[in-house]
Amino acid sequence: MNNEHKQRWLALGLLVVVIGLFVAVVLVPLITTGWAYHDEKNDLLFRLQRQQKIAARRDVVSQALDAAKQQFQDQAYFSNRDTEALASADLQNIVKTAVTDAGGQLTSTQGLPGKTDNNFTRVAVRVRLTANIETLRTILLTISNSVPVLIIDQIDITPLRGTRNRPNNKVEPSAQLNVSFQVVSFMRGVKS
């Protein structure tokens, strides 16, 4: 009886081991794969919904982008002239007005050859003038705040030589400055 009893317990133990192996080899991987597929499906559904929301906003974003481009065009950051020569003449006129309104003395303006890069043309004017420090500040402020956007480049400021006083033969300093700089503006695509 003892032998039969051991065989029954051994058979029961083998049955538990076989069932355990079946669960470990077949059911556990099947269930974990099902969970992984379920998680992946949920992730893909979330991404799909997000992409659908983005696609639904496409028209709104496109209209906002067009409005921003139009607003940028309306702000006139660039010269709206058709040729480089006309843009240079406008630039010289802006500089002349700024200098004379501030009380400076314009010595010369000279248009410089333009450079085209990435469908933009750089229009530059070399300016020479005489002014005191306050007048120069006003001129530079007026130029830098004007529309279209103007950039002041390569500025060179030197004091004018003072006059000699006859009675004591000393040079009296002058408050005047000799100023040379370039004013640069940009225009879109030149029509030659």
Coordinates of N, CA and C in Angstrom, one line a residue:
M1 N 0.8 -1.2 0.0 CA 0.0 0.0 0.0 C 0.9 1.2 0.0
N2 N 1.9 1.1 0.7 CA 2.8 2.2 0.8 C 3.4 2.5 -0.6
N3 N 3.6 1.5 -1.4 CA 4.1 1.7 -2.8 C 3.1 2.4 -3.7
E4 N 1.8 1.9 -3.5 CA 0.8 2.5 -4.3 C 0.6 4.0 -3.9
H5 N 0.6 4.2 -2.7 CA 0.4 5.6 -2.2 C 1.5 6.5 -2.7
K6 N 2.8 6.0 -2.8 CA 3.9 6.8 -3.3 C 3.7 7.1 -4.8
Q7 N 3.2 6.0 -5.5 CA 3.0 6.2 -6.9 C 1.9 7.2 -7.2
R8 N 0.9 7.2 -6.4 CA -0.2 8.2 -6.6 C 0.3 9.6 -6.4
W9 N 1.1 9.8 -5.3 CA 1.6 11.1 -5.0 C 2.6 11.5 -6.1
L10 N 3.4 10.5 -6.6 CA 4.3 10.8 -7.6 C 3.6 11.2 -8.9
A11 N 2.5 10.5 -9.2 CA 1.7 10.8 -10.4 C 1.1 12.2 -10.3
L12 N 0.6 12.5 -9.1 CA 0.0 13.8 -8.8 C 1.0 14.9 -8.9
G13 N 2.2 14.6 -8.4 CA 3.3 15.6 -8.6 C 3.7 15.8 -10.0
L14 N 3.8 14.7 -10.8 CA 4.1 14.8 -12.2 C 3.0 15.6 -12.9
L15 N 1.8 15.4 -12.6 CA 0.7 16.1 -13.2 C 0.8 17.6 -12.9
V16 N 1.1 17.9 -11.7 CA 1.3 19.3 -11.3 C 2.5 19.9 -12.0
V17 N 3.6 19.2 -12.2 CA 4.7 19.7 -12.9 C 4.4 19.9 -14.4
V18 N 3.6 18.9 -15.0 CA 3.2 19.1 -16.4 C 2.3 20.3 -16.6
I19 N 1.3 20.4 -15.7 CA 0.4 21.6 -15.8 C 1.2 22.9 -15.6
G20 N 2.2 22.9 -14.6 CA 3.0 24.1 -14.4 C 3.9 24.4 -15.6
L21 N 4.4 23.4 -16.2 CA 5.2 23.6 -17.4 C 4.3 24.1 -18.6
F22 N 3.1 23.5 -18.7 CA 2.2 24.0 -19.7 C 1.9 25.5 -19.5
V23 N 1.6 25.9 -18.3 CA 1.3 27.3 -17.9 C 2.5 28.1 -18.2
A24 N 3.7 27.7 -17.8 CA 4.9 28.5 -18.0 C 5.3 28.6 -19.4
V25 N 5.1 27.5 -20.2 CA 5.6 27.5 -21.6 C 4.5 28.1 -22.5
V26 N 3.3 27.9 -22.3 CA 2.2 28.2 -23.3 C 1.4 29.4 -22.8
L27 N 0.8 29.3 -21.6 CA -0.1 30.4 -21.2 C 0.5 31.7 -20.8
V28 N 1.6 31.7 -20.1 CA 2.3 32.9 -19.7 C 2.7 33.7 -20.9
P29 N 3.5 33.1 -21.8 CA 3.9 33.9 -23.0 C 2.7 34.4 -23.8
L30 N 1.6 33.6 -23.9 CA 0.4 34.0 -24.6 C -0.2 35.2 -24.0
I31 N -0.3 35.2 -22.7 CA -1.0 36.3 -21.9 C -0.1 37.5 -22.0
T32 N 1.2 37.4 -21.8 CA 2.1 38.6 -21.8 C 2.1 39.2 -23.2
T33 N 2.1 38.3 -24.3 CA 2.0 38.9 -25.6 C 0.7 39.6 -25.9
G34 N -0.4 39.1 -25.3 CA -1.7 39.7 -25.5 C -1.6 41.1 -24.8
W35 N -1.0 41.2 -23.6 CA -0.9 42.5 -22.9 C -0.1 43.5 -23.7
A36 N 1.1 42.9 -24.2 CA 1.9 43.8 -25.0 C 1.2 44.3 -26.3
Y37 N 0.4 43.5 -26.9 CA -0.3 43.9 -28.1 C -1.4 44.9 -27.7
H38 N -2.0 44.7 -26.5 CA -3.0 45.6 -26.0 C -2.4 47.0 -25.7
D39 N -1.2 47.0 -25.1 CA -0.6 48.3 -24.8 C -0.1 49.0 -26.1
E40 N 0.4 48.2 -27.0 CA 0.8 48.8 -28.3 C -0.4 49.4 -29.1
K41 N -1.5 48.6 -29.0 CA -2.7 49.1 -29.7 C -3.2 50.4 -29.1
N42 N -3.2 50.5 -27.7 CA -3.6 51.8 -27.1 C -2.6 52.9 -27.4
D43 N -1.3 52.6 -27.5 CA -0.4 53.6 -27.9 C -0.6 54.1 -29.3
L44 N -0.8 53.2 -30.2 CA -1.1 53.6 -31.6 C -2.4 54.4 -31.7
L45 N -3.4 54.0 -31.0 CA -4.7 54.7 -31.0 C -4.5 56.2 -30.5
F46 N -3.7 56.3 -29.4 CA -3.4 57.6 -28.9 C -2.6 58.5 -29.9
R47 N -1.6 57.9 -30.6 CA -0.9 58.6 -31.6 C -1.8 59.0 -32.8
L48 N -2.7 58.0 -33.2 CA -3.6 58.3 -34.3 C -4.5 59.5 -33.9
Q49 N -5.0 59.5 -32.7 CA -5.9 60.6 -32.3 C -5.1 61.9 -32.3
R50 N -3.9 61.9 -31.8 CA -3.1 63.1 -31.8 C -2.8 63.6 -33.2
Q51 N -2.5 62.7 -34.1 CA -2.3 63.1 -35.5 C -3.5 63.6 -36.2
Q52 N -4.7 63.0 -35.8 CA -6.0 63.5 -36.4 C -6.3 64.9 -35.9
K53 N -6.0 65.2 -34.6 CA -6.1 66.6 -34.1 C -5.2 67.5 -34.8
I54 N -4.0 67.1 -35.0 CA -3.1 68.0 -35.7 C -3.5 68.3 -37.2
A55 N -4.0 67.2 -37.8 CA -4.5 67.3 -39.2 C -5.7 68.2 -39.2
A56 N -6.6 68.1 -38.2 CA -7.8 69.0 -38.2 C -7.4 70.5 -38.0
R57 N -6.3 70.8 -37.4 CA -5.9 72.2 -37.2 C -5.1 72.7 -38.4
R58 N -4.9 71.9 -39.4 CA -4.0 72.3 -40.5 C -4.5 73.6 -41.2
D59 N -5.8 73.7 -41.4 CA -6.4 74.8 -42.1 C -6.2 76.1 -41.2
V60 N -6.4 75.9 -39.9 CA -6.3 77.1 -39.0 C -4.9 77.6 -39.0
V61 N -3.9 76.6 -38.9 CA -2.5 77.0 -38.8 C -2.1 77.6 -40.2
S62 N -2.6 77.1 -41.3 CA -2.2 77.6 -42.6 C -2.7 79.0 -42.7
Q63 N -3.9 79.3 -42.3 CA -4.5 80.7 -42.3 C -3.7 81.6 -41.4
A64 N -3.3 81.1 -40.2 CA -2.5 82.0 -39.3 C -1.2 82.3 -39.9
L65 N -0.6 81.3 -40.6 CA 0.7 81.5 -41.2 C 0.6 82.5 -42.4
D66 N -0.4 82.4 -43.2 CA -0.6 83.4 -44.2 C -0.9 84.8 -43.7
A67 N -1.6 84.9 -42.6 CA -1.8 86.2 -42.0 C -0.5 86.8 -41.4
A68 N 0.3 85.9 -40.8 CA 1.6 86.4 -40.3 C 2.5 86.8 -41.5
K69 N 2.5 86.1 -42.6 CA 3.3 86.5 -43.7 C 2.8 87.9 -44.3
Q70 N 1.5 88.0 -44.3 CA 0.9 89.3 -44.8 C 1.3 90.4 -43.9
Q71 N 1.2 90.2 -42.6 CA 1.5 91.2 -41.6 C 3.0 91.6 -41.8
F72 N 3.9 90.6 -42.0 CA 5.3 90.9 -42.2 C 5.5 91.7 -43.4
Q73 N 4.7 91.4 -44.5 CA 4.8 92.2 -45.7 C 4.4 93.7 -45.5
D74 N 3.3 93.8 -44.7 CA 2.8 95.1 -44.4 C 3.7 96.0 -43.5
Q75 N 4.5 95.4 -42.7 CA 5.4 96.1 -41.8 C 6.5 96.8 -42.6
A76 N 6.7 96.5 -43.8 CA 7.7 97.2 -44.6 C 9.1 97.2 -44.0
Y77 N 9.6 96.1 -43.6 CA 11.0 96.0 -43.1 C 12.0 96.1 -44.2
F78 N 11.6 95.8 -45.5 CA 12.4 95.9 -46.6 C 12.0 97.0 -47.5
S79 N 12.9 97.5 -48.3 CA 12.6 98.5 -49.3 C 11.7 97.9 -50.3
N80 N 10.7 98.7 -50.8 CA 9.7 98.2 -51.7 C 10.0 98.7 -53.1
R81 N 11.1 99.2 -53.4 CA 11.5 99.7 -54.7 C 11.8 98.5 -55.6
D82 N 11.7 98.8 -56.9 CA 11.9 97.8 -58.0 C 13.3 97.6 -58.3
T83 N 14.1 98.7 -58.2 CA 15.5 98.6 -58.6 C 16.4 99.0 -57.5
E84 N 17.7 98.6 -57.6 CA 18.7 98.9 -56.6 C 18.9 100.5 -56.6
A85 N 18.9 101.1 -57.7 CA 19.2 102.5 -57.8 C 18.1 103.3 -57.1
L86 N 16.8 102.9 -57.3 CA 15.8 103.6 -56.6 C 15.8 103.4 -55.1
A87 N 16.2 102.2 -54.7 CA 16.3 102.0 -53.2 C 17.5 102.8 -52.6
S88 N 18.6 102.9 -53.4 CA 19.7 103.7 -52.9 C 19.4 105.1 -52.8
A89 N 18.6 105.6 -53.8 CA 18.2 107.1 -53.8 C 17.3 107.3 -52.6
D90 N 16.3 106.4 -52.3 CA 15.5 106.5 -51.1 C 16.3 106.5 -49.8
L91 N 17.3 105.7 -49.8 CA 18.2 105.6 -48.6 C 19.0 106.9 -48.4
Q92 N 19.5 107.5 -49.5 CA 20.2 108.7 -49.4 C 19.3 109.8 -49.0
N93 N 18.0 109.8 -49.4 CA 17.1 110.8 -49.0 C 16.7 110.7 -47.5
I94 N 16.6 109.5 -47.0 CA 16.3 109.3 -45.6 C 17.5 109.8 -44.8
V95 N 18.7 109.6 -45.2 CA 19.9 110.0 -44.5 C 20.0 111.5 -44.5
K96 N 19.7 112.1 -45.7 CA 19.8 113.6 -45.8 C 18.8 114.3 -44.9
T97 N 17.6 113.7 -44.9 CA 16.5 114.3 -44.0 C 16.9 114.2 -42.6
A98 N 17.4 113.0 -42.2 CA 17.8 112.8 -40.8 C 18.9 113.8 -40.3
V99 N 19.9 114.0 -41.2 CA 21.0 114.9 -40.9 C 20.6 116.3 -40.8
T100 N 19.8 116.8 -41.8 CA 19.4 118.2 -41.8 C 18.4 118.5 -40.7
D101 N 17.5 117.6 -40.4 CA 16.5 117.8 -39.3 C 17.2 117.9 -38.0
A102 N 18.3 117.1 -37.8 CA 19.0 117.1 -36.5 C 19.9 118.3 -36.4
G103 N 20.2 119.0 -37.5 CA 21.1 120.1 -37.4 C 22.5 119.8 -37.8
G104 N 22.8 118.7 -38.4 CA 24.1 118.3 -38.8 C 24.4 118.9 -40.2
Q105 N 25.7 118.8 -40.6 CA 26.1 119.2 -41.9 C 26.5 118.0 -42.7
L106 N 25.7 117.7 -43.8 CA 26.0 116.6 -44.6 C 27.1 116.9 -45.6
T107 N 28.2 116.2 -45.5 CA 29.3 116.4 -46.4 C 29.1 115.7 -47.8
S108 N 28.8 114.4 -47.7 CA 28.6 113.6 -48.9 C 27.8 112.3 -48.6
T109 N 27.1 111.9 -49.7 CA 26.5 110.5 -49.6 C 26.9 109.8 -50.9
Q110 N 27.2 108.6 -50.8 CA 27.6 107.8 -52.0 C 27.0 106.5 -52.0
G111 N 26.3 106.1 -53.1 CA 25.7 104.8 -53.2 C 26.7 103.8 -53.5
L112 N 26.7 102.7 -52.8 CA 27.7 101.6 -53.0 C 27.0 100.4 -53.7
P113 N 27.8 99.7 -54.4 CA 27.2 98.5 -55.2 C 26.5 97.5 -54.3
G114 N 25.4 97.0 -54.7 CA 24.6 96.1 -53.9 C 25.1 94.7 -54.0
K115 N 24.8 93.9 -53.0 CA 25.1 92.5 -53.0 C 23.8 91.7 -52.9
T116 N 23.7 90.7 -53.7 CA 22.5 89.8 -53.7 C 22.9 88.5 -53.0
D117 N 22.1 88.1 -52.0 CA 22.3 86.8 -51.3 C 20.9 86.3 -50.9
N118 N 20.6 85.1 -51.2 CA 19.4 84.4 -50.8 C 18.1 85.2 -51.1
N119 N 18.1 85.7 -52.4 CA 17.0 86.5 -52.9 C 16.8 87.8 -52.1
F120 N 17.8 88.3 -51.4 CA 17.7 89.7 -50.8 C 18.9 90.4 -51.4
T121 N 18.7 91.7 -51.6 CA 19.7 92.6 -52.1 C 20.1 93.6 -51.0
R122 N 21.4 93.7 -50.7 CA 21.9 94.6 -49.7 C 22.2 95.9 -50.4
V123 N 21.5 97.0 -50.0 CA 21.7 98.3 -50.6 C 22.4 99.1 -49.5
A124 N 23.5 99.8 -49.9 CA 24.3 100.5 -48.9 C 24.7 101.9 -49.5
V125 N 24.8 102.8 -48.5 CA 25.2 104.2 -48.8 C 26.2 104.6 -47.8
R126 N 27.3 105.2 -48.4 CA 28.4 105.7 -47.5 C 28.1 107.2 -47.2
V127 N 28.1 107.6 -46.0 CA 27.7 108.9 -45.5 C 28.9 109.6 -44.8
R128 N 29.1 110.9 -45.1 CA 30.1 111.7 -44.4 C 29.4 112.9 -43.9
L129 N 29.6 113.3 -42.6 CA 28.9 114.5 -42.1 C 29.7 115.1 -41.0
T130 N 29.3 116.3 -40.6 CA 29.9 117.0 -39.5 C 28.8 117.3 -38.5
A131 N 29.0 117.0 -37.2 CA 28.0 117.3 -36.2 C 28.7 117.3 -34.8
N132 N 28.0 117.8 -33.8 CA 28.5 117.7 -32.5 C 27.9 116.3 -31.9
I133 N 28.2 116.0 -30.7 CA 27.9 114.7 -30.2 C 26.3 114.5 -30.0
E134 N 25.6 115.6 -29.6 CA 24.2 115.5 -29.4 C 23.5 115.3 -30.8
T135 N 24.0 116.1 -31.7 CA 23.4 116.0 -33.1 C 23.6 114.6 -33.7
L136 N 24.8 114.1 -33.5 CA 25.1 112.8 -34.0 C 24.2 111.7 -33.3
R137 N 24.0 111.8 -32.0 CA 23.1 110.9 -31.3 C 21.7 110.9 -31.9
T138 N 21.2 112.1 -32.2 CA 19.9 112.3 -32.8 C 19.8 111.7 -34.2
I139 N 20.9 111.9 -35.0 CA 20.9 111.4 -36.3 C 20.9 109.9 -36.3
L140 N 21.8 109.3 -35.5 CA 21.9 107.8 -35.4 C 20.6 107.2 -34.9
L141 N 20.0 107.8 -34.0 CA 18.7 107.3 -33.4 C 17.6 107.4 -34.5
T142 N 17.6 108.5 -35.2 CA 16.6 108.7 -36.3 C 16.8 107.6 -37.4
I143 N 18.0 107.4 -37.8 CA 18.3 106.4 -38.8 C 17.9 105.0 -38.3
S144 N 18.3 104.6 -37.1 CA 18.1 103.3 -36.6 C 16.6 103.0 -36.3
N145 N 15.8 104.0 -36.1 CA 14.4 103.8 -35.9 C 13.5 104.0 -37.1
S146 N 14.1 104.2 -38.3 CA 13.3 104.4 -39.5 C 12.8 103.1 -40.1
V147 N 11.8 103.3 -41.0 CA 11.2 102.2 -41.7 C 11.4 102.5 -43.2
P148 N 12.0 101.6 -44.0 CA 12.4 100.3 -43.7 C 13.6 100.2 -42.8
V149 N 13.8 99.0 -42.2 CA 14.9 98.9 -41.3 C 16.2 99.3 -41.9
L150 N 16.9 100.1 -41.2 CA 18.3 100.6 -41.7 C 19.3 100.2 -40.6
I151 N 20.4 99.7 -41.1 CA 21.5 99.3 -40.2 C 22.7 100.2 -40.4
I152 N 23.3 100.7 -39.3 CA 24.4 101.6 -39.4 C 25.7 100.7 -39.2
D153 N 26.6 100.8 -40.2 CA 27.7 99.9 -40.2 C 29.0 100.7 -40.5
Q154 N 30.1 100.2 -40.0 CA 31.5 100.8 -40.3 C 31.5 102.3 -39.9
I155 N 31.2 102.6 -38.7 CA 31.2 104.0 -38.2 C 32.6 104.4 -37.8
D156 N 32.9 105.6 -38.2 CA 34.3 106.1 -37.9 C 34.0 107.6 -37.4
I157 N 34.4 107.9 -36.2 CA 34.2 109.2 -35.6 C 35.5 109.8 -35.2
T158 N 35.8 111.0 -35.8 CA 37.1 111.7 -35.4 C 36.7 113.1 -35.1
P159 N 37.4 113.7 -34.1 CA 37.2 115.1 -33.8 C 37.8 116.0 -34.8
L160 N 37.1 117.1 -35.1 CA 37.7 118.1 -36.0 C 38.8 118.9 -35.2
R161 N 39.8 119.3 -35.9 CA 40.9 120.0 -35.3 C 40.4 121.4 -34.8
G162 N 40.8 121.8 -33.7 CA 40.4 123.0 -33.1 C 41.0 124.2 -33.8
T163 N 40.6 125.4 -33.5 CA 41.2 126.6 -34.1 C 42.2 127.2 -33.2
R164 N 43.2 127.9 -33.8 CA 44.3 128.5 -33.0 C 43.8 129.9 -32.5
N165 N 44.0 130.1 -31.3 CA 43.6 131.4 -30.7 C 44.8 132.3 -30.9
R166 N 44.6 133.4 -31.6 CA 45.7 134.4 -31.9 C 46.4 135.0 -30.7
P167 N 45.6 135.5 -29.8 CA 46.3 136.2 -28.7 C 47.3 135.3 -27.8
N168 N 46.8 134.1 -27.5 CA 47.7 133.3 -26.7 C 48.3 132.1 -27.5
N169 N 48.0 132.0 -28.7 CA 48.6 131.0 -29.7 C 48.3 129.5 -29.2
K170 N 47.2 129.3 -28.6 CA 46.8 128.0 -28.2 C 45.7 127.5 -29.0
V171 N 45.6 126.2 -29.2 CA 44.6 125.5 -30.0 C 43.4 125.3 -29.1
E172 N 42.2 125.9 -29.5 CA 41.0 125.7 -28.8 C 40.3 124.5 -29.3
P173 N 39.8 123.6 -28.4 CA 39.2 122.4 -28.9 C 37.8 122.7 -29.6
S174 N 37.5 121.8 -30.5 CA 36.2 122.0 -31.2 C 35.3 120.9 -30.8
A175 N 34.0 121.3 -30.7 CA 33.0 120.3 -30.3 C 32.4 119.5 -31.5
Q176 N 32.9 119.9 -32.7 CA 32.5 119.2 -33.9 C 33.2 117.9 -34.1
L177 N 32.5 117.0 -34.7 CA 33.0 115.6 -35.0 C 32.9 115.4 -36.5
N178 N 33.9 114.7 -37.1 CA 33.8 114.3 -38.5 C 33.4 112.8 -38.4
V179 N 32.3 112.5 -39.0 CA 31.7 111.2 -38.9 C 31.5 110.6 -40.3
S180 N 31.9 109.3 -40.4 CA 31.8 108.6 -41.6 C 31.2 107.2 -41.3
F181 N 30.2 106.8 -42.0 CA 29.6 105.5 -41.8 C 28.8 105.0 -43.0
Q182 N 28.4 103.8 -42.9 CA 27.5 103.2 -44.0 C 26.1 102.9 -43.4
V183 N 25.1 103.2 -44.2 CA 23.8 102.9 -43.9 C 23.3 101.8 -44.8
V184 N 22.8 100.7 -44.3 CA 22.5 99.5 -45.1 C 21.0 99.2 -45.0
S185 N 20.4 98.9 -46.1 CA 19.0 98.5 -46.1 C 18.9 97.2 -47.0
F186 N 17.8 96.6 -47.0 CA 17.7 95.4 -47.8 C 16.4 95.4 -48.6
M187 N 16.4 94.8 -49.8 CA 15.2 94.7 -50.6 C 15.1 93.3 -51.1
R188 N 13.9 92.9 -51.3 CA 13.6 91.5 -51.9 C 13.9 91.5 -53.3
G189 N 14.4 90.3 -53.8 CA 14.6 90.1 -55.2 C 14.6 91.2 -56.2
V190 N 15.8 91.6 -56.7 CA 16.0 92.7 -57.6 C 15.5 92.3 -59.0
K191 N 14.8 93.3 -59.6 CA 14.4 93.2 -61.0 C 15.4 94.0 -61.8
S192 N 16.2 93.4 -62.6 CA 17.2 94.1 -63.3 C 16.7 94.8 -64.5

